[in-house]
Short mmCIF file of N, CA and C in Angstrom, two decimals:
data_model
loop_
_atom_site.label_atom_id
_atom_site.label_comp_id
_atom_site.label_asym_id
_atom_site.label_seq_id
_atom_site.Cartn_x
_atom_site.Cartn_y
_atom_site.Cartn_z
N MET A 569 77.30 136.77 79.72
CA MET A 569 76.20 135.97 80.22
C MET A 569 76.68 134.58 80.66
N ILE A 570 77.56 133.96 79.84
CA ILE A 570 78.05 132.62 80.20
C ILE A 570 78.93 132.68 81.44
N THR A 571 79.64 133.77 81.62
CA THR A 571 80.49 133.91 82.81
C THR A 571 79.64 133.96 84.07
N ILE A 572 78.52 134.66 84.01
CA ILE A 572 77.63 134.73 85.18
C ILE A 572 77.06 133.34 85.50
N MET A 573 76.69 132.62 84.46
CA MET A 573 76.15 131.27 84.68
C MET A 573 77.19 130.34 85.28
N LEU A 574 78.42 130.40 84.77
CA LEU A 574 79.48 129.54 85.31
C LEU A 574 79.84 129.91 86.74
N THR A 575 79.88 131.21 87.02
CA THR A 575 80.18 131.65 88.39
C THR A 575 79.07 131.23 89.35
N THR A 576 77.83 131.33 88.90
CA THR A 576 76.70 130.89 89.73
C THR A 576 76.77 129.39 89.99
N SER A 577 77.12 128.62 88.97
CA SER A 577 77.21 127.18 89.17
C SER A 577 78.35 126.82 90.12
N LEU A 578 79.45 127.56 90.06
CA LEU A 578 80.54 127.32 91.02
C LEU A 578 80.07 127.60 92.44
N SER A 579 79.29 128.66 92.62
CA SER A 579 78.76 128.97 93.95
C SER A 579 77.84 127.87 94.44
N LEU A 580 77.00 127.35 93.54
CA LEU A 580 76.09 126.28 93.94
C LEU A 580 76.84 124.98 94.24
N PHE A 581 77.91 124.71 93.52
CA PHE A 581 78.74 123.53 93.83
C PHE A 581 79.37 123.69 95.21
N ALA A 582 79.84 124.89 95.51
CA ALA A 582 80.44 125.14 96.83
C ALA A 582 79.40 124.97 97.94
N LEU A 583 78.18 125.44 97.70
CA LEU A 583 77.11 125.27 98.68
C LEU A 583 76.77 123.79 98.86
N SER A 584 76.75 123.06 97.78
CA SER A 584 76.46 121.62 97.84
C SER A 584 77.55 120.87 98.61
N ILE A 585 78.79 121.26 98.40
CA ILE A 585 79.89 120.64 99.13
C ILE A 585 79.78 120.94 100.62
N ALA A 586 79.38 122.16 100.96
CA ALA A 586 79.21 122.51 102.38
C ALA A 586 78.09 121.69 103.02
N ILE A 587 77.01 121.49 102.28
CA ILE A 587 75.90 120.68 102.80
C ILE A 587 76.34 119.22 102.98
N ALA A 588 77.09 118.70 102.02
CA ALA A 588 77.58 117.32 102.14
C ALA A 588 78.57 117.19 103.30
N LEU A 589 79.38 118.21 103.51
CA LEU A 589 80.30 118.19 104.64
C LEU A 589 79.55 118.16 105.97
N TYR A 590 78.45 118.89 106.04
CA TYR A 590 77.59 118.83 107.23
C TYR A 590 77.04 117.42 107.43
N ARG A 591 76.66 116.77 106.32
CA ARG A 591 76.12 115.41 106.41
C ARG A 591 77.20 114.44 106.89
N ILE A 592 78.44 114.67 106.48
CA ILE A 592 79.52 113.79 106.93
C ILE A 592 79.76 113.97 108.42
N ILE A 593 79.75 115.20 108.88
CA ILE A 593 80.02 115.46 110.30
C ILE A 593 78.85 114.99 111.17
N ARG A 594 77.63 115.30 110.81
CA ARG A 594 76.46 115.01 111.64
C ARG A 594 75.71 113.76 111.21
N GLY A 595 76.18 113.07 110.19
CA GLY A 595 75.45 111.92 109.67
C GLY A 595 75.15 110.90 110.74
N PRO A 596 73.92 110.43 110.79
CA PRO A 596 73.61 109.47 111.85
C PRO A 596 74.20 108.09 111.61
N SER A 597 74.50 107.74 110.37
CA SER A 597 75.02 106.40 110.12
C SER A 597 76.19 106.46 109.13
N MET A 598 76.88 105.34 109.02
CA MET A 598 78.04 105.27 108.12
C MET A 598 77.64 105.36 106.65
N PRO A 599 76.54 104.74 106.21
CA PRO A 599 76.15 104.93 104.80
C PRO A 599 75.86 106.38 104.45
N ASP A 600 75.31 107.14 105.39
CA ASP A 600 75.09 108.57 105.13
C ASP A 600 76.42 109.29 104.89
N ARG A 601 77.41 108.92 105.65
CA ARG A 601 78.74 109.53 105.48
C ARG A 601 79.37 109.11 104.15
N ALA A 602 79.15 107.86 103.74
CA ALA A 602 79.68 107.41 102.44
C ALA A 602 79.03 108.16 101.29
N VAL A 603 77.74 108.37 101.38
CA VAL A 603 77.04 109.13 100.34
C VAL A 603 77.52 110.58 100.33
N GLY A 604 77.77 111.13 101.52
CA GLY A 604 78.29 112.50 101.61
C GLY A 604 79.67 112.63 100.97
N LEU A 605 80.53 111.65 101.21
CA LEU A 605 81.86 111.66 100.59
C LEU A 605 81.78 111.56 99.08
N ASP A 606 80.91 110.68 98.60
CA ASP A 606 80.74 110.54 97.16
C ASP A 606 80.17 111.82 96.55
N MET A 607 79.26 112.45 97.26
CA MET A 607 78.66 113.71 96.78
C MET A 607 79.71 114.82 96.71
N ILE A 608 80.59 114.87 97.68
CA ILE A 608 81.66 115.87 97.64
C ILE A 608 82.57 115.63 96.45
N ALA A 609 82.91 114.38 96.19
CA ALA A 609 83.80 114.07 95.07
C ALA A 609 83.17 114.44 93.74
N VAL A 610 81.90 114.11 93.56
CA VAL A 610 81.22 114.43 92.30
C VAL A 610 81.12 115.94 92.11
N ASN A 611 80.78 116.64 93.17
CA ASN A 611 80.67 118.10 93.06
C ASN A 611 82.03 118.75 92.84
N LEU A 612 83.07 118.18 93.41
CA LEU A 612 84.42 118.71 93.21
C LEU A 612 84.87 118.52 91.76
N VAL A 613 84.60 117.33 91.22
CA VAL A 613 84.94 117.09 89.81
C VAL A 613 84.16 118.03 88.90
N SER A 614 82.89 118.20 89.18
CA SER A 614 82.06 119.11 88.38
C SER A 614 82.53 120.54 88.50
N GLY A 615 82.88 120.95 89.71
CA GLY A 615 83.37 122.31 89.92
C GLY A 615 84.68 122.58 89.19
N ILE A 616 85.57 121.60 89.20
CA ILE A 616 86.83 121.76 88.47
C ILE A 616 86.58 121.84 86.97
N ALA A 617 85.62 121.06 86.47
CA ALA A 617 85.28 121.11 85.04
C ALA A 617 84.72 122.49 84.68
N VAL A 618 83.86 123.02 85.50
CA VAL A 618 83.29 124.35 85.23
C VAL A 618 84.39 125.41 85.32
N PHE A 619 85.27 125.27 86.29
CA PHE A 619 86.39 126.21 86.42
C PHE A 619 87.30 126.15 85.21
N SER A 620 87.50 124.95 84.67
CA SER A 620 88.31 124.80 83.46
C SER A 620 87.66 125.48 82.26
N ILE A 621 86.34 125.37 82.18
CA ILE A 621 85.62 126.06 81.10
C ILE A 621 85.71 127.56 81.29
N LEU A 622 85.60 127.99 82.53
CA LEU A 622 85.65 129.43 82.82
C LEU A 622 87.00 130.02 82.44
N LEU A 623 88.07 129.27 82.68
CA LEU A 623 89.41 129.75 82.34
C LEU A 623 89.81 129.44 80.89
N GLN A 624 88.98 128.67 80.20
CA GLN A 624 89.23 128.24 78.82
C GLN A 624 90.59 127.56 78.67
N THR A 625 90.80 126.56 79.51
CA THR A 625 92.03 125.79 79.48
C THR A 625 91.72 124.30 79.62
N LYS A 626 92.64 123.47 79.15
CA LYS A 626 92.48 122.02 79.27
C LYS A 626 93.44 121.43 80.29
N VAL A 627 94.05 122.27 81.08
CA VAL A 627 95.07 121.83 82.03
C VAL A 627 94.47 120.92 83.10
N PHE A 628 93.23 121.19 83.50
CA PHE A 628 92.63 120.48 84.63
C PHE A 628 91.98 119.16 84.23
N LEU A 629 92.02 118.78 82.97
CA LEU A 629 91.35 117.56 82.55
C LEU A 629 92.00 116.31 83.16
N ASP A 630 93.31 116.29 83.30
CA ASP A 630 93.97 115.17 83.96
C ASP A 630 93.60 115.10 85.43
N VAL A 631 93.49 116.25 86.07
CA VAL A 631 93.09 116.29 87.48
C VAL A 631 91.68 115.74 87.64
N ILE A 632 90.80 116.11 86.72
CA ILE A 632 89.42 115.61 86.77
C ILE A 632 89.40 114.09 86.63
N LEU A 633 90.16 113.56 85.70
CA LEU A 633 90.19 112.12 85.46
C LEU A 633 90.72 111.37 86.68
N ILE A 634 91.82 111.81 87.24
CA ILE A 634 92.42 111.12 88.38
C ILE A 634 91.53 111.26 89.62
N LEU A 635 90.96 112.43 89.84
CA LEU A 635 90.08 112.60 90.99
C LEU A 635 88.82 111.75 90.85
N GLY A 636 88.30 111.63 89.64
CA GLY A 636 87.14 110.77 89.42
C GLY A 636 87.45 109.31 89.70
N ILE A 637 88.60 108.84 89.25
CA ILE A 637 88.98 107.44 89.50
C ILE A 637 89.19 107.20 90.99
N LEU A 638 89.90 108.12 91.66
CA LEU A 638 90.14 107.95 93.10
C LEU A 638 88.84 108.00 93.90
N ALA A 639 87.92 108.86 93.50
CA ALA A 639 86.64 108.94 94.19
C ALA A 639 85.85 107.66 94.01
N TRP A 640 85.89 107.09 92.82
CA TRP A 640 85.17 105.84 92.57
C TRP A 640 85.77 104.70 93.39
N ILE A 641 87.08 104.58 93.40
CA ILE A 641 87.74 103.53 94.18
C ILE A 641 87.47 103.73 95.67
N GLY A 642 87.53 104.95 96.14
CA GLY A 642 87.27 105.23 97.54
C GLY A 642 85.86 104.89 97.96
N THR A 643 84.91 105.20 97.10
CA THR A 643 83.51 104.89 97.42
C THR A 643 83.29 103.38 97.47
N ILE A 644 83.87 102.66 96.51
CA ILE A 644 83.73 101.20 96.51
C ILE A 644 84.36 100.59 97.75
N ALA A 645 85.57 101.05 98.10
CA ALA A 645 86.25 100.50 99.28
C ALA A 645 85.49 100.83 100.57
N PHE A 646 84.98 102.04 100.67
CA PHE A 646 84.27 102.45 101.88
C PHE A 646 82.97 101.67 102.04
N THR A 647 82.24 101.47 100.96
CA THR A 647 80.99 100.72 101.06
C THR A 647 81.24 99.24 101.33
N LYS A 648 82.34 98.70 100.79
CA LYS A 648 82.68 97.31 101.08
C LYS A 648 83.06 97.15 102.55
N PHE A 649 83.76 98.14 103.08
CA PHE A 649 84.12 98.10 104.50
C PHE A 649 82.87 98.19 105.37
N ILE A 650 81.91 99.01 104.97
CA ILE A 650 80.68 99.12 105.75
C ILE A 650 79.90 97.81 105.71
N GLU A 651 79.85 97.18 104.54
CA GLU A 651 79.06 95.97 104.39
C GLU A 651 79.70 94.76 105.06
N ARG A 652 81.02 94.57 104.87
CA ARG A 652 81.67 93.34 105.34
C ARG A 652 82.63 93.52 106.50
N GLY A 653 83.01 94.74 106.80
CA GLY A 653 83.92 94.97 107.91
C GLY A 653 85.38 94.94 107.54
N SER A 654 85.70 94.56 106.31
CA SER A 654 87.08 94.58 105.84
C SER A 654 87.09 94.90 104.35
N ILE A 655 88.20 95.43 103.88
CA ILE A 655 88.31 95.78 102.47
C ILE A 655 88.90 94.62 101.68
N VAL A 656 89.95 93.99 102.24
CA VAL A 656 90.60 92.87 101.58
C VAL A 656 90.23 91.60 102.33
N GLU A 657 89.73 90.61 101.59
CA GLU A 657 89.32 89.36 102.21
C GLU A 657 90.38 88.29 101.95
N TYR A 658 90.68 87.51 102.97
CA TYR A 658 91.64 86.42 102.86
C TYR A 658 90.90 85.10 102.99
N LYS A 659 91.34 84.09 102.25
CA LYS A 659 90.73 82.77 102.37
C LYS A 659 91.35 82.07 103.56
N ARG A 660 90.53 81.51 104.43
CA ARG A 660 91.01 80.89 105.66
C ARG A 660 90.97 79.37 105.61
N ASP A 661 90.79 78.76 104.46
CA ASP A 661 90.64 77.31 104.38
C ASP A 661 91.95 76.59 104.08
N ARG A 662 93.07 77.12 104.44
CA ARG A 662 94.37 76.47 104.20
C ARG A 662 94.66 75.46 105.28
#
């Protein structure tokens, strides 16, 4: 029973990633694309966690941690670029 539930959740994560990919490609604005990228990252992390439970292994926990950190940094950098036009700001009062 638990295997069927985990397999179903993996299928739904894959469907959600496909929908987010459509939003990235057809998104009318840049914030829509940023939300789509963040949604893909969250669903990917969740899918890897479910896959790890399905295989009953802890090997993927490091991958989940690093992917979560990179997704968070990427989302912050992308939204800062959308808001201000640059990621790194330099002081020009020298």
